Coordinates of C-alpha atoms and ligand atoms in Angstrom, one line a residue:
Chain A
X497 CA -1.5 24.0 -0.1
X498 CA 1.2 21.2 1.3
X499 CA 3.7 19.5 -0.5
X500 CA 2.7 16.3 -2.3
X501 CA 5.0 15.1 0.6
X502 CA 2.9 16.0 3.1
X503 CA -0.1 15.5 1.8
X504 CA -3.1 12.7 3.0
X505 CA -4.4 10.2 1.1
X506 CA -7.8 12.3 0.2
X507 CA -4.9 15.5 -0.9
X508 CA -3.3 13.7 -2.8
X509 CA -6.2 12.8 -5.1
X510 CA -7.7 15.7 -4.4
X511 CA -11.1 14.7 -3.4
X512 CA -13.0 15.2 -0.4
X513 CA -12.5 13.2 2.8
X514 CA -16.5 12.0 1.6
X515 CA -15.5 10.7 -1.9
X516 CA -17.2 7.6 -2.8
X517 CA -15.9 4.7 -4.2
X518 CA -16.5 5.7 -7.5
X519 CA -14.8 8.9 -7.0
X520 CA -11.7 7.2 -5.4
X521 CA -11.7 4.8 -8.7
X522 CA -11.8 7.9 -10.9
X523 CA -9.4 10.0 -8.9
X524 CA -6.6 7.1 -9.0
X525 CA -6.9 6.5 -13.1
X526 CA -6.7 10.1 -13.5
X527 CA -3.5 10.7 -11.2
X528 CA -2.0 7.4 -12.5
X529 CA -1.8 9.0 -16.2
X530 CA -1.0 12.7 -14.9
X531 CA 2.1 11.6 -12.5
X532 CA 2.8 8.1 -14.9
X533 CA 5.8 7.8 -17.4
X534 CA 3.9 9.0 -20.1
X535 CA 2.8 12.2 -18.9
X536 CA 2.5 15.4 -21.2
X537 CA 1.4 17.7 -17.8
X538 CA 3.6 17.0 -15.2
X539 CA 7.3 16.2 -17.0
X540 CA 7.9 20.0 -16.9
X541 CA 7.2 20.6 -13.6
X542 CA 8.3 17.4 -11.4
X543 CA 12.0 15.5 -11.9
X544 CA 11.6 12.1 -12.3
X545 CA 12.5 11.1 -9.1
X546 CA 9.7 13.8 -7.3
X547 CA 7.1 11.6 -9.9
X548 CA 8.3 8.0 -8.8
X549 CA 7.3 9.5 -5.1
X550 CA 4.0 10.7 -5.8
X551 CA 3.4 7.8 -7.9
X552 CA 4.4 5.6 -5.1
X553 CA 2.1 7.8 -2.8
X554 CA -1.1 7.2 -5.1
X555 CA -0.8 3.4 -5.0
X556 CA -0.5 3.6 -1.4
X557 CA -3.1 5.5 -1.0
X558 CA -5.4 3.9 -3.3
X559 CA -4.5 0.5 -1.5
X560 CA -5.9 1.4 1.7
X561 CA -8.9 4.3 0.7
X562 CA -9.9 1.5 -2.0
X563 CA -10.2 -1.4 1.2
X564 CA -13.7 -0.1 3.0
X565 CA -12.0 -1.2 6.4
X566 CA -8.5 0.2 6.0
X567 CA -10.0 3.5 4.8
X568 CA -12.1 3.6 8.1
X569 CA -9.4 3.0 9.8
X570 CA -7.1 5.6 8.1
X571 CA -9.8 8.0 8.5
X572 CA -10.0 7.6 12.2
X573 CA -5.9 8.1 11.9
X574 CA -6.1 11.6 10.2
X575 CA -9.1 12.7 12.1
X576 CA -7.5 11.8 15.4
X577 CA -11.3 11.0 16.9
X578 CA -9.9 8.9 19.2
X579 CA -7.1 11.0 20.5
X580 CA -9.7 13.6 21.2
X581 CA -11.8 11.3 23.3
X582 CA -9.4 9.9 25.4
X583 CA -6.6 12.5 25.5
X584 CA -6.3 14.3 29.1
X585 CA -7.7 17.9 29.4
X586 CA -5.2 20.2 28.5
X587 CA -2.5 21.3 30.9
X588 CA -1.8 17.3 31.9
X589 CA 1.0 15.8 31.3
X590 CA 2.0 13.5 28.6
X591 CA 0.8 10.3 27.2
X592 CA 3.2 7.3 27.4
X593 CA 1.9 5.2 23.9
X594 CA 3.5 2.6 22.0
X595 CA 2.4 4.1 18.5
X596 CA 3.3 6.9 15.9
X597 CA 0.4 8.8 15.5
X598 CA 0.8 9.5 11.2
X599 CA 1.2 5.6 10.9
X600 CA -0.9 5.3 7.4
X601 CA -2.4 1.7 7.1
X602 CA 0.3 -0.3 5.3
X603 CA 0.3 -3.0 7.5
X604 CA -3.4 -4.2 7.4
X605 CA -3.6 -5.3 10.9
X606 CA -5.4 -3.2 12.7
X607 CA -6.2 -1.7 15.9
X608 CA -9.8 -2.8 17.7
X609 CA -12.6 0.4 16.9
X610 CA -11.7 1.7 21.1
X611 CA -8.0 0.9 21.3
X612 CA -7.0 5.1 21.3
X613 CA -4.2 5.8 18.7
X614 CA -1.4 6.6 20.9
X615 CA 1.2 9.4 20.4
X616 CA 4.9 8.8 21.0
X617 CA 6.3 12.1 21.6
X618 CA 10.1 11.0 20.2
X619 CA 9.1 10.3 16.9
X620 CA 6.4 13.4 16.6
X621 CA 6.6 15.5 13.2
X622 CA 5.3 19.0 12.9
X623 CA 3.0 18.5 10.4
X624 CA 1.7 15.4 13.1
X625 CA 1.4 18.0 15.6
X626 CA -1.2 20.0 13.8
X627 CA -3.4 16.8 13.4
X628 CA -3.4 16.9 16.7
X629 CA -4.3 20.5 17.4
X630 CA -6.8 19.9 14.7
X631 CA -8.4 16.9 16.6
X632 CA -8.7 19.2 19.7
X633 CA -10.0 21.6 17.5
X634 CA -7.9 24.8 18.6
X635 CA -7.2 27.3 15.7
X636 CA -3.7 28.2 15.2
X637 CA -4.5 31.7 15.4
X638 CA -5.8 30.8 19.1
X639 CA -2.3 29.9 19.9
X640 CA -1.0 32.9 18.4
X641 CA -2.7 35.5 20.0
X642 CA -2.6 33.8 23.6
X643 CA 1.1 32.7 23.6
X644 CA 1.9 36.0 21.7
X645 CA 4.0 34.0 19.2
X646 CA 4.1 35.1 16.1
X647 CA 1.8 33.0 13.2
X648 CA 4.1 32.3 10.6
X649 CA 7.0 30.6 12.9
X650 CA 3.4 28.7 14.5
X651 CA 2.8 27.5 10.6
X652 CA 6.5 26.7 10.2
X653 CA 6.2 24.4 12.8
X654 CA 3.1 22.7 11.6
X655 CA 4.6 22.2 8.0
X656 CA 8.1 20.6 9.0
X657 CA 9.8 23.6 8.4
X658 CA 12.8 23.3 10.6
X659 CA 15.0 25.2 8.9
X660 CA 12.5 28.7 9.0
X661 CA 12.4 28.8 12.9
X662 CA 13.8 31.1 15.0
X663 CA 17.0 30.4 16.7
X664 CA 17.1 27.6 19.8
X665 CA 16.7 30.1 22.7
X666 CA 13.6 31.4 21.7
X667 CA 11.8 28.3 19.9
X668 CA 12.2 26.5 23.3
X669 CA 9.9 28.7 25.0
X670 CA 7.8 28.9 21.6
X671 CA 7.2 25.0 21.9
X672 CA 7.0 24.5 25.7
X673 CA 4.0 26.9 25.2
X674 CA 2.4 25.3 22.2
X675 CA 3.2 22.2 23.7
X676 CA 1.0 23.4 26.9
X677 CA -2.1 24.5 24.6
X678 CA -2.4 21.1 23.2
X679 CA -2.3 18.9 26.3
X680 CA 1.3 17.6 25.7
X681 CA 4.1 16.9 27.6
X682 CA 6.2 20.1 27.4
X683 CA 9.8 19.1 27.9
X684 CA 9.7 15.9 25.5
X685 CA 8.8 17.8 23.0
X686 CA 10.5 20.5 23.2
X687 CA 13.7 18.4 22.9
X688 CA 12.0 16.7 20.0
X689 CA 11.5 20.1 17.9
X690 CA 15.0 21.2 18.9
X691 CA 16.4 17.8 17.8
X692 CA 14.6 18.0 14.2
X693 CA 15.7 21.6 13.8
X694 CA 19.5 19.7 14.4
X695 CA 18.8 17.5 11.4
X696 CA 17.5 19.9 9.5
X697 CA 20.8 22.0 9.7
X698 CA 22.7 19.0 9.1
X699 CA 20.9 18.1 6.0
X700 CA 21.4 21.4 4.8
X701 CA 25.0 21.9 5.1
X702 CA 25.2 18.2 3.1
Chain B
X1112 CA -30.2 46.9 -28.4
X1113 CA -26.9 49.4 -29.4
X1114 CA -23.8 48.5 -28.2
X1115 CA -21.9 50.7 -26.2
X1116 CA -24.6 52.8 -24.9
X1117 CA -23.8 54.7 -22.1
X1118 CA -27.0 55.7 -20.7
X1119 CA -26.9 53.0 -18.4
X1120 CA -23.6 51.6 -17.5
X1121 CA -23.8 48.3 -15.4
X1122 CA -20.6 46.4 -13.7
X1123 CA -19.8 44.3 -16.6
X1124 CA -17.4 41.2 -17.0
X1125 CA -14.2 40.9 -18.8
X1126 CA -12.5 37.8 -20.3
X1127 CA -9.5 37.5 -21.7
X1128 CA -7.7 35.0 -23.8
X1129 CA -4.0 34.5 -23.4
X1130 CA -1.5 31.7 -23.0
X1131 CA 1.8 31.9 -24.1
X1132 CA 2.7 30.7 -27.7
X1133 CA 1.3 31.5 -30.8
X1134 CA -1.5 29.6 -33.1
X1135 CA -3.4 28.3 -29.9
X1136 CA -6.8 29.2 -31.1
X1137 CA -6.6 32.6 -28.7
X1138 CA -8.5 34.8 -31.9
X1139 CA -11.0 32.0 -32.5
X1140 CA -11.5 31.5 -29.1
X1141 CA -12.1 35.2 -28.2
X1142 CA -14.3 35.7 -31.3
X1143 CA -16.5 32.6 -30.9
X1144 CA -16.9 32.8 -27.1
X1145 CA -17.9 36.3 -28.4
X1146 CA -21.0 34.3 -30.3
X1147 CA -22.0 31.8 -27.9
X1148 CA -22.3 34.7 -25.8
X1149 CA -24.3 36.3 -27.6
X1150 CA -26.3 33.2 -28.6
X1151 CA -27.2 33.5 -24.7
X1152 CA -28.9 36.7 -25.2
X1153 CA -26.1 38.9 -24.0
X1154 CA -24.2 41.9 -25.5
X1155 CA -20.8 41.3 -26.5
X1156 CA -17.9 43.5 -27.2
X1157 CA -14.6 42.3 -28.3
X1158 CA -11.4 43.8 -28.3
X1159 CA -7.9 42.8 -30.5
X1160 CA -5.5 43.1 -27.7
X1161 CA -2.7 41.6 -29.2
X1162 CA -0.7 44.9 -29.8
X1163 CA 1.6 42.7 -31.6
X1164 CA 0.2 40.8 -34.8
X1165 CA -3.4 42.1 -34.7
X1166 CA -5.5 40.0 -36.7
X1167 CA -9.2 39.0 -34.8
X1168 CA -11.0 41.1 -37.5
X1169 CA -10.1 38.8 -40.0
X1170 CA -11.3 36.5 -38.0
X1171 CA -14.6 38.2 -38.5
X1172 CA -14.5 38.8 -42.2
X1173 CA -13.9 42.9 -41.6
X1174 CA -11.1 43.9 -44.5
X1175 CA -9.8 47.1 -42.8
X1176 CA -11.9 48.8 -39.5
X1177 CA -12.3 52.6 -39.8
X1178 CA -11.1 52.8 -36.0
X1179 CA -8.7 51.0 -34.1
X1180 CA -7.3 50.4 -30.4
X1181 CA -4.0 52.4 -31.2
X1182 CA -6.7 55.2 -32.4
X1183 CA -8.2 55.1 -28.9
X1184 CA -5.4 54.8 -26.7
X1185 CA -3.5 57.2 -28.4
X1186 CA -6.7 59.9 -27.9
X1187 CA -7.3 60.3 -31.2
X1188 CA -10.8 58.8 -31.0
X1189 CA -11.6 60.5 -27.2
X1190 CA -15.0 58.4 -26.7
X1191 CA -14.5 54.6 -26.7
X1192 CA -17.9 53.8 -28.6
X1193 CA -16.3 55.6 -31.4
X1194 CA -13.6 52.9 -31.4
X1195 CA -16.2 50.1 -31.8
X1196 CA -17.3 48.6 -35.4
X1197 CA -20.3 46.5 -35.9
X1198 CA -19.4 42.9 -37.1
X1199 CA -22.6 41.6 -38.3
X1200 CA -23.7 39.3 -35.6
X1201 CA -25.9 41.1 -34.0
X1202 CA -24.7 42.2 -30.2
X1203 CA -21.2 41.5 -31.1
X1204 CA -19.2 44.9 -31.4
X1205 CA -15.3 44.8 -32.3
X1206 CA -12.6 46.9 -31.1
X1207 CA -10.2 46.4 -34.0
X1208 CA -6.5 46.0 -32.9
X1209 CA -3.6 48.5 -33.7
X1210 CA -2.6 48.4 -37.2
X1211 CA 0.6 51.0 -36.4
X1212 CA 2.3 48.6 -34.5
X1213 CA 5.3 51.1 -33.6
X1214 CA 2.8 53.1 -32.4
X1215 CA 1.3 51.6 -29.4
X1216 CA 3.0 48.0 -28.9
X1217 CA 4.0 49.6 -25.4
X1218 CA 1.3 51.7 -23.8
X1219 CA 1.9 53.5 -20.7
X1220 CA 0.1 52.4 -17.6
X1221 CA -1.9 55.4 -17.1
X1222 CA -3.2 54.2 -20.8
X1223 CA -4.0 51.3 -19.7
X1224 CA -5.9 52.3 -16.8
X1225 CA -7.7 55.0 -18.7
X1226 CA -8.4 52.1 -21.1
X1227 CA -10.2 50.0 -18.4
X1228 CA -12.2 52.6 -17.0
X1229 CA -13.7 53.4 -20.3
X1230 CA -14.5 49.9 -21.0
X1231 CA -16.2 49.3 -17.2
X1232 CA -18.3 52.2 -18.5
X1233 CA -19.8 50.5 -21.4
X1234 CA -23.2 49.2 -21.0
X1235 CA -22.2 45.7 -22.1
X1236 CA -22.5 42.6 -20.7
X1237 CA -19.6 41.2 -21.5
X1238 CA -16.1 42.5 -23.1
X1239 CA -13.6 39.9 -24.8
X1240 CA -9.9 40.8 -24.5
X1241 CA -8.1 38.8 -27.6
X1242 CA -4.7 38.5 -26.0
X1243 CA -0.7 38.3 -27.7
X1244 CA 1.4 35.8 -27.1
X1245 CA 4.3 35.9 -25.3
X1246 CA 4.5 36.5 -21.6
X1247 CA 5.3 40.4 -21.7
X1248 CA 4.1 42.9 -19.3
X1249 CA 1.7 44.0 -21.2
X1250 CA 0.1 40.7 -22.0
X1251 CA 0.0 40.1 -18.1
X1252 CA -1.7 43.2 -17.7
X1253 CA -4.1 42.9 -19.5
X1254 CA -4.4 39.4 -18.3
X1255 CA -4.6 40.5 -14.8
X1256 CA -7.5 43.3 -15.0
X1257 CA -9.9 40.7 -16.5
X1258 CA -12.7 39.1 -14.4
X1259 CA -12.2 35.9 -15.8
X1260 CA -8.7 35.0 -17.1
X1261 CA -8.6 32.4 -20.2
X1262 CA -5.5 30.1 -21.3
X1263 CA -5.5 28.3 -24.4
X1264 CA -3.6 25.1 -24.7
X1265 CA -3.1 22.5 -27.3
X1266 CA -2.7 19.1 -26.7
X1267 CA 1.4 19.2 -27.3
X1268 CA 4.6 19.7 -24.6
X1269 CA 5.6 23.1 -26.1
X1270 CA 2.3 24.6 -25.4
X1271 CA 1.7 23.0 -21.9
X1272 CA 5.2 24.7 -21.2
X1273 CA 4.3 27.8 -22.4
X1274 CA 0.9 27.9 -20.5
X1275 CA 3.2 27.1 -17.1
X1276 CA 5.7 30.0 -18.3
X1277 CA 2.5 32.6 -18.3
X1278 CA 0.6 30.9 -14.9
X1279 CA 4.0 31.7 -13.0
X1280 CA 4.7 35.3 -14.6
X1281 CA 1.1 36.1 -14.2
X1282 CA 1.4 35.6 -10.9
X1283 CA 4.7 37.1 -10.1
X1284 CA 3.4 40.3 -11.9
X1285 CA 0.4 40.1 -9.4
X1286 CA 2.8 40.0 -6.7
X1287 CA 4.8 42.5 -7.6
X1288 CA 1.6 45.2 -7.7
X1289 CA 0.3 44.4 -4.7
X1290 CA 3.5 44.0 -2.8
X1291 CA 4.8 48.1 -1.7
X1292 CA 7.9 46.8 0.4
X1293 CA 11.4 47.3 -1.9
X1294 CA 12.6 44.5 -0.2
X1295 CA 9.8 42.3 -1.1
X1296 CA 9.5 43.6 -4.8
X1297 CA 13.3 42.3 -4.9
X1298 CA 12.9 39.0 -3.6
X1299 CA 10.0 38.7 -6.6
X1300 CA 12.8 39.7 -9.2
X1301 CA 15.1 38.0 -7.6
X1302 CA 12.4 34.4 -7.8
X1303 CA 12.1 35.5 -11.4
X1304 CA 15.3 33.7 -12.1
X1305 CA 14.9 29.9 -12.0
X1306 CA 18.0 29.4 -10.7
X1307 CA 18.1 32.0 -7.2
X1308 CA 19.9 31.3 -4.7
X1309 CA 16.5 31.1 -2.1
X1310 CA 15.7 27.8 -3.8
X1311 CA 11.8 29.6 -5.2
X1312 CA 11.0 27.5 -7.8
X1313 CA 7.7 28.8 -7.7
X1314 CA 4.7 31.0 -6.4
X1315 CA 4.4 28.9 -3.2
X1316 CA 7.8 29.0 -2.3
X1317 CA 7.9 32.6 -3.1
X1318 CA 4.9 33.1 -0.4
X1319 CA 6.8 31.3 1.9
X1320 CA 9.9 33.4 1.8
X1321 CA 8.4 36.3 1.9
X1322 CA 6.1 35.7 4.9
X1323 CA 9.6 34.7 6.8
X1324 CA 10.4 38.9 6.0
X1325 CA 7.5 39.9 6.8
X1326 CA 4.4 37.6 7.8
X1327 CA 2.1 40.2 7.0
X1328 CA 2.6 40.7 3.2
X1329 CA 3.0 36.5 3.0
X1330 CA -0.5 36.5 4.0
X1331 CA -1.8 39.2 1.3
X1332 CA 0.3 37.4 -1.6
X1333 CA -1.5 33.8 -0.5
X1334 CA -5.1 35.8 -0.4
X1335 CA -4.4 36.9 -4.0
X1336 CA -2.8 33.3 -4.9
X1337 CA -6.2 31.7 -3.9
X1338 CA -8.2 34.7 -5.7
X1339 CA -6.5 34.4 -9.1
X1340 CA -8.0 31.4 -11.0
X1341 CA -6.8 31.2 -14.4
X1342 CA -9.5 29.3 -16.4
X1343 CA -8.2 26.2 -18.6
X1344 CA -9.4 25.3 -22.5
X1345 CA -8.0 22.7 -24.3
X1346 CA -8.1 23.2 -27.8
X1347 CA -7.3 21.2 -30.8
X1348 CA -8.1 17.8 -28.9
X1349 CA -8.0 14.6 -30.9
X1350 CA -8.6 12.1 -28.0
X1351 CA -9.9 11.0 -24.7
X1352 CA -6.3 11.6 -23.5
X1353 CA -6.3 15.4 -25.0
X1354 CA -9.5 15.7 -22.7
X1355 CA -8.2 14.2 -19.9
X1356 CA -4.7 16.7 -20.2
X1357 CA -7.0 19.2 -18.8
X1358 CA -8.0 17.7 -15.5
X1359 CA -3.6 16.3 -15.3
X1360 CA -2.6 20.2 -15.9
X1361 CA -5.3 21.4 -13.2
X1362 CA -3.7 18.7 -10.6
X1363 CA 0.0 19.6 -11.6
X1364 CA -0.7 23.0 -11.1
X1365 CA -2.1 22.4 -7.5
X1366 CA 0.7 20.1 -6.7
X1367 CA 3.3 22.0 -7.9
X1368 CA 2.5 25.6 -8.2
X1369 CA 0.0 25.6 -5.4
X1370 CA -2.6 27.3 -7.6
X1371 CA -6.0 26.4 -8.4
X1372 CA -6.5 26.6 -12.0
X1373 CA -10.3 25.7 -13.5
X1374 CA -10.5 23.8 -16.4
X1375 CA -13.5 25.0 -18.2
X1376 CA -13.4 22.4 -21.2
X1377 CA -12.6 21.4 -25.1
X1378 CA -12.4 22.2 -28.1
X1379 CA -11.8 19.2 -30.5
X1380 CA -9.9 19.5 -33.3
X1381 CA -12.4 19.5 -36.2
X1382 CA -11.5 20.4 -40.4
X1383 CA -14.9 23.0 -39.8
X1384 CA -12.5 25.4 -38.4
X1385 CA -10.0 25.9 -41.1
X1386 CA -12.9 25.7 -43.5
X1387 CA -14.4 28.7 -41.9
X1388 CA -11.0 30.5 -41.7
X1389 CA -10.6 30.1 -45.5
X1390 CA -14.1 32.0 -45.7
X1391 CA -12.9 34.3 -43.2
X1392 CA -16.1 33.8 -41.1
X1393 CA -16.2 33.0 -37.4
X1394 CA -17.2 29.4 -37.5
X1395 CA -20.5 29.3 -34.5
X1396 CA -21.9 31.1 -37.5
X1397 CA -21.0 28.9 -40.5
X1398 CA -20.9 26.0 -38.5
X1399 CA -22.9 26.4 -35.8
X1400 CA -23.8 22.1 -35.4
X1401 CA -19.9 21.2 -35.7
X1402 CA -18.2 19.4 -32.8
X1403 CA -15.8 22.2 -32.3
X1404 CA -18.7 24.8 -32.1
X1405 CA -20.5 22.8 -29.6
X1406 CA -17.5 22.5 -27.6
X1407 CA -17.0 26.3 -27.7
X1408 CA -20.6 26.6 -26.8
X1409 CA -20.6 24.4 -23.7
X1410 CA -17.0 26.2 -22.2
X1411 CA -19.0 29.7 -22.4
X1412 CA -21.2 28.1 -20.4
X1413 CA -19.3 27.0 -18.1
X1414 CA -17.3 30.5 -17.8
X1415 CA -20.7 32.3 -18.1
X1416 CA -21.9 30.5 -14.8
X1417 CA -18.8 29.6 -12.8
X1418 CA -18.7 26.1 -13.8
X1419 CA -15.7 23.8 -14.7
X1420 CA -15.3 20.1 -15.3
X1421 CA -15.4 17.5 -13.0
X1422 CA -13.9 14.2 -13.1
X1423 CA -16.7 11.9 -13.4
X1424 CA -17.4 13.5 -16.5
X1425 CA -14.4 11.7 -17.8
X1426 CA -16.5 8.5 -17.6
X1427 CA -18.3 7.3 -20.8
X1428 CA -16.6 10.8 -22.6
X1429 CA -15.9 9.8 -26.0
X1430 CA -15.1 11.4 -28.6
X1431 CA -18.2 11.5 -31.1
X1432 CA -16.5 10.1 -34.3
Ligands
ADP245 N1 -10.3 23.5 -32.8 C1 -9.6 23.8 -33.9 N2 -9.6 22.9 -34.9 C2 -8.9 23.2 -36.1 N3 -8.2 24.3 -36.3 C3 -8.1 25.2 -35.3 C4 -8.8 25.0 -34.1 N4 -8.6 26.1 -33.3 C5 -7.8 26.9 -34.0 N5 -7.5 26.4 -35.2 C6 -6.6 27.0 -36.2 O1 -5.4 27.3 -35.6 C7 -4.8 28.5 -36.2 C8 -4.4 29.4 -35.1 O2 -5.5 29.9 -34.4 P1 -5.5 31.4 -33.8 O3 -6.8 31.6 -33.2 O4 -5.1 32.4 -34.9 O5 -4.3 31.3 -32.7 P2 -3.7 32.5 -31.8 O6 -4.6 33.6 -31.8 O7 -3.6 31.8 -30.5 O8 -2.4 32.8 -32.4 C9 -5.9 29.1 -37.0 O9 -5.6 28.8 -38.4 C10 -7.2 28.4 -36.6 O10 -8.1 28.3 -37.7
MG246 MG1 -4.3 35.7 -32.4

C-alpha cells in the first residue's frame, strides 16, 4: 500500500492495470464524489489540502487512461517494456537519455512505439527506481540476500523514504550495489540518493 | 436438527457485529443475519455480546431468558448448551446477554478464551456475536476472534467517524497481541495518541516505524494488516449516495489507513423495521418481502460466500421506490 502520492493512475482508482473503459468511467465518478467537496467518507481522514491533491491526481489520471492512445502510452511508461528491451545487460554502465523515466502523459505528444523511454540518472526517484527493477524483473528480496543488505532500508529506498536510511557511509555502498544489480551507472546514482537524503534532512528541520 | 449438539463438533464460523456508536442496527443486524442464515439451511446460534446494555432478546420477542452469558462465564451454567434458549425460528438458538451488568461487564481473558473454545465446540454452523458499542477492549476482543468481522454504519458523519475510531483500535489491539517486543508494544501505546511525537497517524505508519526497530516484527504486523478484513454494511440508506458511501469508505480506508475493508452491502431505511420492533419480532420473519429484509438477505449472502460489492453494480442501482 503507497501513499495516494505515489500511487499510478490504475492505484489511484483502484482497478486493475486491465480495466476497461467502462470501468475507468465508473472508477472516476466514484472517486470524484469520495475525494470531492462534498464528501461524508473522506473529510475525517484527509485535510483539505491532501483532498485537493488527490483530486487533482484523479483528473489527471482520468485525462490520459480515458484517451485510448495516451493510456497505451502511459502503460508502456509504468511497465518500462521498453527499458527492458533495450537496456544493456546488467553490470554495463549507464545510459545517457534525455528523458525522466515517471514522466506521466500530460503533455500529449508522444514518443514513436520504438523510441526507448530514457532514464536520466540526476532526476531519478526511489519509487522510479523500483519500476525499473520491476521492468527487469528482479525481486527485492533477490537484492537482499545477494548484497546482504538488509530489506527494509531496500523498501525505504524504493518508497522515497530518505529520511529512514541508514547514515551516508553505509548507504553509499548500499546503492553502488543496488545500483550494480539493476544495470545502472553506480557512482551517478549513488550521488543522486545521497543528494535526496540532503533534501530530505533539510525539509525536515524546516 | 438440535442445536448445540456436541456429538459432532465441526470448525464453524463466527461473525460479529460491532462498529462504534450506538443505534446502528448492530442487534437487528446480528438477529436477522441470524434468519437469513438460517433461511439458507444452516444452524444458527446467536450470542448478546454487548456486556453493556444487553437487549438482542427483545429483539426476538423473549421477555426474560432462564440463562444468560454472565451465567456461563461466570461457571454457573458449566456446559455452554445449557446457556442456549430456543427462539422460535427454527435453527436459531440464543445466548441471552448478561442481565447483572456489574457482574461480568469486564471478563478476564482466560474467560474469554474459555468462552471461545466452548463455542468452536458447538456443532453449529454459524455463531452470531451481537457486539457493544464503544471501542473498549472487550468489544475489540470479541471483534478480533471472529472469522468474519461486521461494522455497521449509518449514512451520517458521526457514525462514519465512529466506524474509523474502531477500524484503527481494532487494529492496534491486533498489533499489540501479536507483537512480544516491550519496545514494540510501546511504540503501539505510544501511536495510540493522535498527536505522538513519531508522526503515526495511522496503522500504516505504525508498520513502518516499527519495521525501522526491528524489520522482522514490521513484516508480521503488515501479514496481519492484509489478513484482517473488516466487512462493511450500510444501514439505514435513503439514497443512491447512502449506497455509494460504502464503496467512498472502502477507498478512504485503502488510501488512508492502508486497509482493505469489504463492503458487503445495504440495508435501506424502511418504516417495516420499527413496525416489527413495536411487535417485538425480528422483521425477516414479519416482513420477510420488505426492502430492508431483502437487503439483509443479499449481505448474508455475500458474507456467507466471500462476496462483496463491486462497482459496476453502482450502475442502474436505484433505489426501488
Ligand atoms: N434499516 C432500518 N430501517 C429503519 N430502522 C432501523 C433500521 N435498522 C435499525 N433500525 C432501528 O434503529 C434502532 C437501533 O437499532 P439497534 O439494532 O438496536 O442498534 P444497536 O444494536 O447498534 O444499538 C432500532 O430501533 C431499530 O429498529
Ligand atoms: Mg444493540
Amino acid at each position: 500500500m503507497k501513499p495516494p502520492r505515489e500511487q499510478n493512475f490504475y492505484e489511484i482508482f483502484e482497478i486493475p492495470a486491465t480495466a476497461t473503459r467502462e470501468q475507468i468511467e465508473q472508477a472516476y465518478e466514484l472517486a470524484k464524489k469520495t475525494y470531492g467537496d462534498a464528501s461524508l467518507a473522506a473529510y475525517s481522514l484527509f485535510d483539505l489540502e491532501e483532498r485537493k491533491e488527490i483530486v487533482r491526481k484523479i483528473h489527471l489520471a482520468y485525462e490520459t487512461l480515458s484517451d485510448e492512445n495516451r493510456r497505451k502510452q502511459y502503460d508502456r511508461e509504468i511497465m518500462k517494456l521498453d527499458i527492458q528491451e533495450t537496456l544493456p545487460p546488467s553490470g554495463s554502465a549507464a545510459m545517457q537519455t534525455t528523458r525522466g523515466v515517471d514522466r506521466p502523459d500530460s503533455s500529449g505528444e508522444k514518443p514513436p512505439k520504438s523510441e526507448p523511454v530514457p532514464i536520466v540518472i540526476e532526476s531519478l526517484t526511489g519509487s522510479e527506481l523500483r519500476r525499473i527493477r520491476e521492468s527487469r524483473g528482479i525481486p527485492l528480496q533477490e537484492i537482499a540476500n545477494k548484497t546482504r543488505i538488509n530489506i527494509t532500508y531496500l523498501e525505504f529506498l524504493e518508497k522515497n523514504k530518505y529520511g529512514s536510511l541508514p547514515p551516508p557511509v553505509y548507504l553509499r555502498s548500499y546503492v553502488l550495489q543496488y545500483a550494480r544489480m539493476l544495470g545502472l551507472d553506480p557512482i551517478p546514482l549513488a550521488d543522486r540518493i545521497l543528494s535526496l537524503v540532503e533534501q530530505a534532512k533539510k525539509s525536515d528541520q524546516q | 436438527m438440535r442445536l448445540g449438539d456436541p456429538a459432532n463438533p465441526s470448525r464453524n464460523e463466527i461473525w460479529a457485529v460491532g462498529g462504534g456508536k450506538g443505534g446502528t442496527g448492530k442487534s437487528f443486524l446480528s438477529a436477522n443475519l441470524g434468519i437469513a442464515l438460517s433461511h439458507r439451511g444452516k444452524r444458527v446460534l446467536l450470542i448478546d455480546a454487548d456486556l453493556g446494555c444487553a437487549n438482542l432478546h427483545t429483539c426476538l420477542g423473549i421477555d426474560y431468558p432462564e440463562a444468560t452469558l454472565s451465567d456461563l462465564l461466570k461457571g454457573r451454567i458449566k456446559r455452554i448448551e445449557q446457556a442456549i434458549v430456543p427462539t422460535g425460528i427454527p435453527n436459531v438458538g440464543l445466548i441471552s446477554g448478561a442481565q447483572d451488568i456489574l457482574e461480568v461487564a469486564n471478563p478476564k481473558h482466560a474467560q474469554k478464551e474459555r468462552l471461545l473454545r466452548q463455542i468452536q465446540g458447538l456443532d453449529i454452523e454459524y455463531i452470531i456475536l451481537d457486539l457493544g458499542a464503544g471501542t473498549s477492549f472487550n468489544i475489540l476482543d470479541f471483534f478480533l476472534i471472529a472469522d468474519q468481522g461486521i461494522l455497521a454504519v449509518l449514512p451520517e458523519p458521526t457514525s462514519i467517524e465512529n466506524v474509523y475510531r474502531f477500524i484503527k483500535s481494532v487494529f492496534y489491539r491486533r498489533f499489540r497481541k501479536v507483537a512480544k517486543e516491550d519496545a514494540v508494544k510501546e511504540m503501539i501505546a505510544l501511536a495510540m495518541d493522535q498527536k505522538n511525537e513519531f508522526g503515526i497517524k495511522t496503522p500504516y505508519d505504525l508498520i513502518e516505524q516499527v519495521a525501522r526497530m526491528d524489520p522482522g516484527v514490521g513484516e508480521q504486523l503488515k501479514k496481519e494488516m492484509y489478513s484482517l478484513r473488516p466487512k462493511l454494511v450500510v444501514n439505514q440508506v435513503r439514497s443512491k449516495d447512502d449506497i455509494t458511501l460504502g464503496f467512498s469508505m472502502r477507498s478512504s480506508c485503502a488510501k488512508y489507513f492502508g486497509i482493505t475493508v469489504e463492503y458487503v452491502g445495504y440495508v435501506e431505511h424502511d418504516d417495516h423495521v420499527w413496525q416489527a420492533t413495536k411487535r417485538r419480532r425480528p422483521l425477516l420473519t414479519e416482513y420477510p418481502a420488505s426492502n430492508a429484509a431483502r437487503g439483509i438477505e443479499k449481505v448474508a449472502a455475500h458474507l456467507a460466500d466471500h462476496e462483496q460489492l463491486t462497482i459496476d453494480y453502482l450502475v442502474g442501482t436505484a433505489l426501488r421506490r
